[in-house]
PDB file of C-alpha atoms in Angstrom:
ATOM      1  CA  ASP A   1     250.700  66.141 153.010  1.00  0.00           C
ATOM      2  CA  ALA A   2     250.874  69.331 152.624  1.00  0.00           C
ATOM      3  CA  GLY A   3     248.000  70.267 150.603  1.00  0.00           C
ATOM      4  CA  VAL A   4     247.679  72.077 147.236  1.00  0.00           C
ATOM      5  CA  ILE A   5     250.790  74.713 146.038  1.00  0.00           C
ATOM      6  CA  GLN A   6     250.475  78.523 144.740  1.00  0.00           C
ATOM      7  CA  SER A   7     252.825  80.220 144.649  1.00  0.00           C
ATOM      8  CA  PRO A   8     253.140  82.858 144.362  1.00  0.00           C
ATOM      9  CA  ARG A   9     250.143  84.365 146.438  1.00  0.00           C
ATOM     10  CA  HIS A  10     250.102  88.502 145.512  1.00  0.00           C
ATOM     11  CA  GLU A  11     251.137  89.419 141.350  1.00  0.00           C
ATOM     12  CA  VAL A  12     251.396  93.565 141.026  1.00  0.00           C
ATOM     13  CA  THR A  13     251.892  93.647 137.705  1.00  0.00           C
ATOM     14  CA  GLU A  14     251.306  96.710 134.637  1.00  0.00           C
ATOM     15  CA  MET A  15     249.185  96.095 131.622  1.00  0.00           C
ATOM     16  CA  GLY A  16     251.095  94.301 128.978  1.00  0.00           C
ATOM     17  CA  GLN A  17     253.356  92.478 131.341  1.00  0.00           C
ATOM     18  CA  GLU A  18     253.044  88.344 130.940  1.00  0.00           C
ATOM     19  CA  VAL A  19     252.639  86.753 134.191  1.00  0.00           C
ATOM     20  CA  THR A  20     253.346  83.447 135.161  1.00  0.00           C
ATOM     21  CA  LEU A  21     251.121  81.564 138.636  1.00  0.00           C
ATOM     22  CA  ARG A  22     252.158  78.211 139.526  1.00  0.00           C
ATOM     23  CA  CYS A  23     250.833  75.457 141.772  1.00  0.00           C
ATOM     24  CA  LYS A  24     251.501  71.747 142.962  1.00  0.00           C
ATOM     25  CA  PRO A  25     248.524  69.729 143.424  1.00  0.00           C
ATOM     26  CA  ILE A  26     248.629  67.038 146.229  1.00  0.00           C
ATOM     27  CA  SER A  27     250.664  63.651 144.948  1.00  0.00           C
ATOM     28  CA  GLY A  28     248.607  60.861 143.735  1.00  0.00           C
ATOM     29  CA  HIS A  29     246.008  63.276 142.496  1.00  0.00           C
ATOM     30  CA  ASP A  30     245.696  62.409 138.554  1.00  0.00           C
ATOM     31  CA  TYR A  31     243.560  65.738 137.872  1.00  0.00           C
ATOM     32  CA  LEU A  32     243.870  69.339 138.114  1.00  0.00           C
ATOM     33  CA  PHE A  33     241.833  72.336 137.816  1.00  0.00           C
ATOM     34  CA  TRP A  34     242.289  76.446 137.531  1.00  0.00           C
ATOM     35  CA  TYR A  35     240.181  78.710 138.599  1.00  0.00           C
ATOM     36  CA  ARG A  36     239.288  82.130 138.244  1.00  0.00           C
ATOM     37  CA  GLN A  37     237.261  84.209 140.601  1.00  0.00           C
ATOM     38  CA  THR A  38     235.503  87.969 140.733  1.00  0.00           C
ATOM     39  CA  MET A  39     233.200  88.962 142.360  1.00  0.00           C
ATOM     40  CA  MET A  40     230.936  89.505 138.937  1.00  0.00           C
ATOM     41  CA  ARG A  41     231.115  86.743 137.209  1.00  0.00           C
ATOM     42  CA  GLY A  42     232.280  83.929 140.531  1.00  0.00           C
ATOM     43  CA  LEU A  43     233.646  80.996 140.582  1.00  0.00           C
ATOM     44  CA  GLU A  44     234.861  79.665 136.669  1.00  0.00           C
ATOM     45  CA  LEU A  45     236.445  76.604 135.755  1.00  0.00           C
ATOM     46  CA  LEU A  46     239.406  78.406 133.367  1.00  0.00           C
ATOM     47  CA  ILE A  47     240.145  74.411 132.037  1.00  0.00           C
ATOM     48  CA  TYR A  48     241.723  71.204 133.496  1.00  0.00           C
ATOM     49  CA  PHE A  49     243.854  68.363 133.337  1.00  0.00           C
ATOM     50  CA  ASN A  50     243.568  64.437 133.946  1.00  0.00           C
ATOM     51  CA  ASN A  51     247.003  62.684 134.033  1.00  0.00           C
ATOM     52  CA  ASN A  52     248.786  65.705 132.434  1.00  0.00           C
ATOM     53  CA  VAL A  53     247.084  66.008 129.571  1.00  0.00           C
ATOM     54  CA  PRO A  54     244.635  68.867 128.962  1.00  0.00           C
ATOM     55  CA  ILE A  55     240.979  67.841 128.107  1.00  0.00           C
ATOM     56  CA  ASP A  56     239.012  71.172 128.624  1.00  0.00           C
ATOM     57  CA  ASP A  57     239.519  74.589 127.741  1.00  0.00           C
ATOM     58  CA  SER A  58     236.579  75.883 126.942  1.00  0.00           C
ATOM     59  CA  GLY A  59     236.659  78.308 130.729  1.00  0.00           C
ATOM     60  CA  MET A  60     239.432  79.405 128.826  1.00  0.00           C
ATOM     61  CA  PRO A  61     238.842  83.153 128.178  1.00  0.00           C
ATOM     62  CA  GLU A  62     241.303  84.169 125.360  1.00  0.00           C
ATOM     63  CA  ASP A  63     244.681  83.109 123.684  1.00  0.00           C
ATOM     64  CA  ARG A  64     246.226  85.146 126.076  1.00  0.00           C
ATOM     65  CA  PHE A  65     245.984  82.456 128.491  1.00  0.00           C
ATOM     66  CA  SER A  66     247.744  79.107 128.256  1.00  0.00           C
ATOM     67  CA  ALA A  67     248.258  76.522 130.645  1.00  0.00           C
ATOM     68  CA  LYS A  68     250.427  73.635 130.845  1.00  0.00           C
ATOM     69  CA  MET A  69     251.172  70.514 133.064  1.00  0.00           C
ATOM     70  CA  PRO A  70     254.512  69.714 132.523  1.00  0.00           C
ATOM     71  CA  ASN A  71     254.348  66.459 134.348  1.00  0.00           C
ATOM     72  CA  ALA A  72     252.160  64.729 137.528  1.00  0.00           C
ATOM     73  CA  SER A  73     253.824  67.494 140.417  1.00  0.00           C
ATOM     74  CA  PHE A  74     253.501  70.922 138.626  1.00  0.00           C
ATOM     75  CA  SER A  75     251.100  72.815 137.146  1.00  0.00           C
ATOM     76  CA  THR A  76     251.406  77.405 134.887  1.00  0.00           C
ATOM     77  CA  LEU A  77     249.008  79.154 134.119  1.00  0.00           C
ATOM     78  CA  LYS A  78     250.085  82.057 132.184  1.00  0.00           C
ATOM     79  CA  ILE A  79     248.166  85.686 131.236  1.00  0.00           C
ATOM     80  CA  GLN A  80     250.658  87.184 128.137  1.00  0.00           C
ATOM     81  CA  PRO A  81     249.787  90.049 127.296  1.00  0.00           C
ATOM     82  CA  SER A  82     247.425  91.280 131.319  1.00  0.00           C
ATOM     83  CA  GLU A  83     246.136  93.132 131.440  1.00  0.00           C
ATOM     84  CA  PRO A  84     243.559  94.878 133.703  1.00  0.00           C
ATOM     85  CA  ARG A  85     240.563  93.144 133.527  1.00  0.00           C
ATOM     86  CA  ASP A  86     242.609  90.080 134.281  1.00  0.00           C
ATOM     87  CA  SER A  87     242.192  90.564 138.218  1.00  0.00           C
ATOM     88  CA  ALA A  88     241.561  87.988 139.643  1.00  0.00           C
ATOM     89  CA  VAL A  89     241.936  84.926 142.793  1.00  0.00           C
ATOM     90  CA  TYR A  90     242.389  82.606 140.689  1.00  0.00           C
ATOM     91  CA  PHE A  91     242.615  78.847 142.273  1.00  0.00           C
ATOM     92  CA  CYS A  92     244.639  75.462 141.558  1.00  0.00           C
ATOM     93  CA  ALA A  93     242.523  72.917 142.602  1.00  0.00           C
ATOM     94  CA  SER A  94     243.995  68.412 142.747  1.00  0.00           C
ATOM     95  CA  SER A  95     241.440  65.602 142.370  1.00  0.00           C
ATOM     96  CA  PRO A  96     241.890  61.895 142.523  1.00  0.00           C
ATOM     97  CA  GLY A  97     240.704  60.301 139.929  1.00  0.00           C
ATOM     98  CA  LEU A  98     239.741  57.074 141.329  1.00  0.00           C
ATOM     99  CA  ALA A  99     237.353  58.679 144.504  1.00  0.00           C
ATOM    100  CA  ILE A 100     234.244  59.107 144.243  1.00  0.00           C
ATOM    101  CA  PRO A 101     232.786  61.567 144.656  1.00  0.00           C
ATOM    102  CA  ASN A 102     235.252  63.577 143.904  1.00  0.00           C
ATOM    103  CA  GLU A 103     235.957  66.331 146.234  1.00  0.00           C
ATOM    104  CA  GLN A 104     238.379  69.063 144.742  1.00  0.00           C
ATOM    105  CA  PHE A 105     240.794  70.142 147.464  1.00  0.00           C
ATOM    106  CA  PHE A 106     241.540  73.876 146.940  1.00  0.00           C
ATOM    107  CA  GLY A 107     245.184  75.580 147.168  1.00  0.00           C
ATOM    108  CA  PRO A 108     244.790  79.343 149.151  1.00  0.00           C
ATOM    109  CA  GLY A 109     244.888  81.038 145.496  1.00  0.00           C
ATOM    110  CA  THR A 110     246.886  83.727 143.632  1.00  0.00           C
ATOM    111  CA  ARG A 111     245.818  87.262 143.797  1.00  0.00           C
ATOM    112  CA  LEU A 112     246.132  89.152 140.511  1.00  0.00           C
ATOM    113  CA  THR A 113     246.362  92.831 139.815  1.00  0.00           C
ATOM    114  CA  VAL A 114     247.132  94.226 136.029  1.00  0.00           C
ATOM    115  CA  LEU A 115     247.196  98.191 136.750  1.00  0.00           C
TER     116      LEU A 115
ATOM    117  CA  ALA B   8     224.098  68.669 132.626  1.00  0.00           C
ATOM    118  CA  GLN B   9     225.004  69.580 136.104  1.00  0.00           C
ATOM    119  CA  SER B  10     224.052  73.628 138.004  1.00  0.00           C
ATOM    120  CA  VAL B  11     223.627  74.788 141.107  1.00  0.00           C
ATOM    121  CA  THR B  12     221.390  78.369 142.725  1.00  0.00           C
ATOM    122  CA  GLN B  13     222.222  79.358 145.583  1.00  0.00           C
ATOM    123  CA  LEU B  14     218.883  81.261 147.521  1.00  0.00           C
ATOM    124  CA  GLY B  15     220.423  84.345 148.553  1.00  0.00           C
ATOM    125  CA  SER B  16     224.108  86.444 148.162  1.00  0.00           C
ATOM    126  CA  HIS B  17     223.869  87.050 151.811  1.00  0.00           C
ATOM    127  CA  VAL B  18     222.776  85.864 154.650  1.00  0.00           C
ATOM    128  CA  SER B  19     223.304  87.734 158.044  1.00  0.00           C
ATOM    129  CA  VAL B  20     222.727  86.311 162.097  1.00  0.00           C
ATOM    130  CA  SER B  21     222.959  86.987 165.550  1.00  0.00           C
ATOM    131  CA  GLU B  22     226.311  84.084 167.176  1.00  0.00           C
ATOM    132  CA  GLY B  23     223.914  81.700 168.920  1.00  0.00           C
ATOM    133  CA  ALA B  24     220.750  82.290 166.198  1.00  0.00           C
ATOM    134  CA  LEU B  25     220.492  79.184 162.728  1.00  0.00           C
ATOM    135  CA  VAL B  26     222.215  79.112 160.041  1.00  0.00           C
ATOM    136  CA  LEU B  27     219.598  78.567 157.465  1.00  0.00           C
ATOM    137  CA  LEU B  28     222.225  78.270 153.801  1.00  0.00           C
ATOM    138  CA  ARG B  29     219.437  76.801 150.169  1.00  0.00           C
ATOM    139  CA  CYS B  30     220.609  75.460 147.736  1.00  0.00           C
ATOM    140  CA  ASN B  31     218.738  73.701 144.833  1.00  0.00           C
ATOM    141  CA  TYR B  32     220.094  71.803 142.144  1.00  0.00           C
ATOM    142  CA  SER B  33     219.679  70.499 138.862  1.00  0.00           C
ATOM    143  CA  SER B  34     220.782  67.767 138.012  1.00  0.00           C
ATOM    144  CA  SER B  35     219.629  64.685 135.504  1.00  0.00           C
ATOM    145  CA  VAL B  36     221.582  61.343 136.829  1.00  0.00           C
ATOM    146  CA  PRO B  37     221.509  61.089 140.719  1.00  0.00           C
ATOM    147  CA  PRO B  38     223.571  64.354 141.843  1.00  0.00           C
ATOM    148  CA  TYR B  39     226.791  64.113 144.364  1.00  0.00           C
ATOM    149  CA  LEU B  40     226.191  67.695 146.245  1.00  0.00           C
ATOM    150  CA  PHE B  41     228.492  69.632 148.326  1.00  0.00           C
ATOM    151  CA  TRP B  42     229.803  72.565 150.409  1.00  0.00           C
ATOM    152  CA  TYR B  43     232.077  73.986 150.943  1.00  0.00           C
ATOM    153  CA  VAL B  44     233.094  77.042 153.252  1.00  0.00           C
ATOM    154  CA  GLN B  45     235.528  80.252 152.150  1.00  0.00           C
ATOM    155  CA  TYR B  46     237.257  81.922 154.876  1.00  0.00           C
ATOM    156  CA  PRO B  47     238.584  85.285 153.765  1.00  0.00           C
ATOM    157  CA  ASN B  48     242.307  85.242 151.634  1.00  0.00           C
ATOM    158  CA  GLN B  49     241.786  81.469 151.635  1.00  0.00           C
ATOM    159  CA  GLY B  50     240.765  78.758 149.501  1.00  0.00           C
ATOM    160  CA  LEU B  51     237.770  77.203 148.656  1.00  0.00           C
ATOM    161  CA  GLN B  52     237.536  73.396 151.594  1.00  0.00           C
ATOM    162  CA  LEU B  53     234.339  71.090 151.951  1.00  0.00           C
ATOM    163  CA  LEU B  54     232.503  71.178 154.484  1.00  0.00           C
ATOM    164  CA  LEU B  55     230.430  68.050 153.973  1.00  0.00           C
ATOM    165  CA  LYS B  56     229.680  65.876 151.092  1.00  0.00           C
ATOM    166  CA  TYR B  57     226.491  63.499 150.166  1.00  0.00           C
ATOM    167  CA  THR B  58     227.365  60.664 147.979  1.00  0.00           C
ATOM    168  CA  SER B  59     224.116  58.510 147.685  1.00  0.00           C
ATOM    169  CA  ALA B  60     223.894  56.960 150.926  1.00  0.00           C
ATOM    170  CA  ALA B  61     222.295  58.536 154.007  1.00  0.00           C
ATOM    171  CA  THR B  62     220.268  62.135 152.359  1.00  0.00           C
ATOM    172  CA  LEU B  63     221.293  63.525 155.823  1.00  0.00           C
ATOM    173  CA  VAL B  64     224.985  64.471 155.985  1.00  0.00           C
ATOM    174  CA  LYS B  65     227.081  65.774 158.723  1.00  0.00           C
ATOM    175  CA  GLY B  66     229.927  68.301 157.941  1.00  0.00           C
ATOM    176  CA  ILE B  67     232.585  69.658 160.224  1.00  0.00           C
ATOM    177  CA  ASN B  68     232.178  72.119 162.449  1.00  0.00           C
ATOM    178  CA  GLY B  69     228.674  71.610 163.311  1.00  0.00           C
ATOM    179  CA  PHE B  70     227.356  72.758 159.631  1.00  0.00           C
ATOM    180  CA  GLU B  71     224.840  69.045 157.859  1.00  0.00           C
ATOM    181  CA  ALA B  72     223.008  69.061 154.805  1.00  0.00           C
ATOM    182  CA  GLU B  73     219.564  67.322 153.754  1.00  0.00           C
ATOM    183  CA  PHE B  74     219.034  65.863 150.814  1.00  0.00           C
ATOM    184  CA  LYS B  75     215.436  65.801 149.893  1.00  0.00           C
ATOM    185  CA  LYS B  76     214.392  64.167 145.860  1.00  0.00           C
ATOM    186  CA  SER B  77     211.974  66.188 145.478  1.00  0.00           C
ATOM    187  CA  GLU B  78     212.431  69.807 146.036  1.00  0.00           C
ATOM    188  CA  THR B  79     216.279  69.353 144.091  1.00  0.00           C
ATOM    189  CA  SER B  80     217.908  70.792 147.655  1.00  0.00           C
ATOM    190  CA  PHE B  81     220.673  70.378 149.570  1.00  0.00           C
ATOM    191  CA  HIS B  82     220.203  72.984 152.433  1.00  0.00           C
ATOM    192  CA  LEU B  83     223.200  74.009 155.127  1.00  0.00           C
ATOM    193  CA  THR B  84     221.999  74.758 158.610  1.00  0.00           C
ATOM    194  CA  LYS B  85     223.839  75.152 161.860  1.00  0.00           C
ATOM    195  CA  PRO B  86     222.007  75.322 164.687  1.00  0.00           C
ATOM    196  CA  SER B  87     224.421  77.619 166.204  1.00  0.00           C
ATOM    197  CA  ALA B  88     225.659  80.918 164.826  1.00  0.00           C
ATOM    198  CA  HIS B  89     229.504  81.181 165.955  1.00  0.00           C
ATOM    199  CA  MET B  90     232.160  83.729 165.182  1.00  0.00           C
ATOM    200  CA  SER B  91     234.314  82.134 163.434  1.00  0.00           C
ATOM    201  CA  ASP B  92     231.264  81.006 161.132  1.00  0.00           C
ATOM    202  CA  ALA B  93     231.440  84.027 159.268  1.00  0.00           C
ATOM    203  CA  ALA B  94     232.830  83.323 155.329  1.00  0.00           C
ATOM    204  CA  GLU B  95     231.474  82.394 151.874  1.00  0.00           C
ATOM    205  CA  TYR B  96     229.376  78.878 151.541  1.00  0.00           C
ATOM    206  CA  PHE B  97     230.064  77.413 148.681  1.00  0.00           C
ATOM    207  CA  CYS B  98     227.869  74.771 147.083  1.00  0.00           C
ATOM    208  CA  ALA B  99     227.958  72.438 143.732  1.00  0.00           C
ATOM    209  CA  VAL B 100     226.751  69.686 142.380  1.00  0.00           C
ATOM    210  CA  SER B 101     229.230  66.809 140.069  1.00  0.00           C
ATOM    211  CA  SER B 102     227.589  63.234 138.267  1.00  0.00           C
ATOM    212  CA  GLY B 103     230.261  61.995 139.840  1.00  0.00           C
ATOM    213  CA  ASN B 104     232.995  62.334 136.942  1.00  0.00           C
ATOM    214  CA  ASN B 105     236.287  64.225 138.319  1.00  0.00           C
ATOM    215  CA  ASN B 106     235.316  67.199 135.464  1.00  0.00           C
ATOM    216  CA  ASP B 107     231.846  68.529 135.652  1.00  0.00           C
ATOM    217  CA  MET B 108     231.394  69.446 138.996  1.00  0.00           C
ATOM    218  CA  ARG B 109     229.649  72.598 139.038  1.00  0.00           C
ATOM    219  CA  PHE B 110     229.806  75.676 141.800  1.00  0.00           C
ATOM    220  CA  GLY B 111     226.692  77.912 142.679  1.00  0.00           C
ATOM    221  CA  ALA B 112     227.155  81.776 142.626  1.00  0.00           C
ATOM    222  CA  GLY B 113     228.024  81.490 146.620  1.00  0.00           C
ATOM    223  CA  THR B 114     226.494  83.137 150.180  1.00  0.00           C
ATOM    224  CA  ARG B 115     228.452  84.746 152.213  1.00  0.00           C
ATOM    225  CA  LEU B 116     227.474  84.799 156.169  1.00  0.00           C
ATOM    226  CA  THR B 117     227.725  87.242 158.071  1.00  0.00           C
ATOM    227  CA  VAL B 118     227.258  86.816 162.201  1.00  0.00           C
ATOM    228  CA  LYS B 119     226.948  89.515 164.443  1.00  0.00           C
ATOM    229  CA  PRO B 120     227.480  89.705 168.037  1.00  0.00           C
TER     230      PRO B 120
END
């Protein structure tokens, strides 16, 4: 298995632009998580899905952030409009639903820079 | 609710020296505990996990961790540090549900030649 795939690996954009981050989870995994990592705040859970359904989005910082999972093999995290404070590394992770303990498998991350 | 506290945001050791990274947890139910490692410009990778079986858990790359319920600790150790161990290490706790894993703030390990 190729593991969790994220694209792009790096994104540089200007303030006000729309940014879309993409994730392909490991096949067969029922859970998908989006995290944000910054020096100041560490690793923060933004939202997670179970069987393509958003379960908890309480970590999404603002309405500018939205996430979708149209099918079991694809998810997006969108920021519109982007701001410099959104600059961070965004990770996608997936987890098998019935496996205990529920380790998460992380993608390589997308490093977002908003100028 | 679960939480972890990692003591020391930065740890520096000499090559060949003992590595000790500290993690204390808080959990209202028997916890599942994890150590992840993050190498520069990469995602997190699982080092080892505690599943309520043996209290001493062995992981990859010579790392191990011991679950001590009386101390609510799950410290990570390695007898002899290698330059390739330089990375950031995260402790995490979960109740076993897929929605409640909580990560610590991370400890950056530096290995000096």
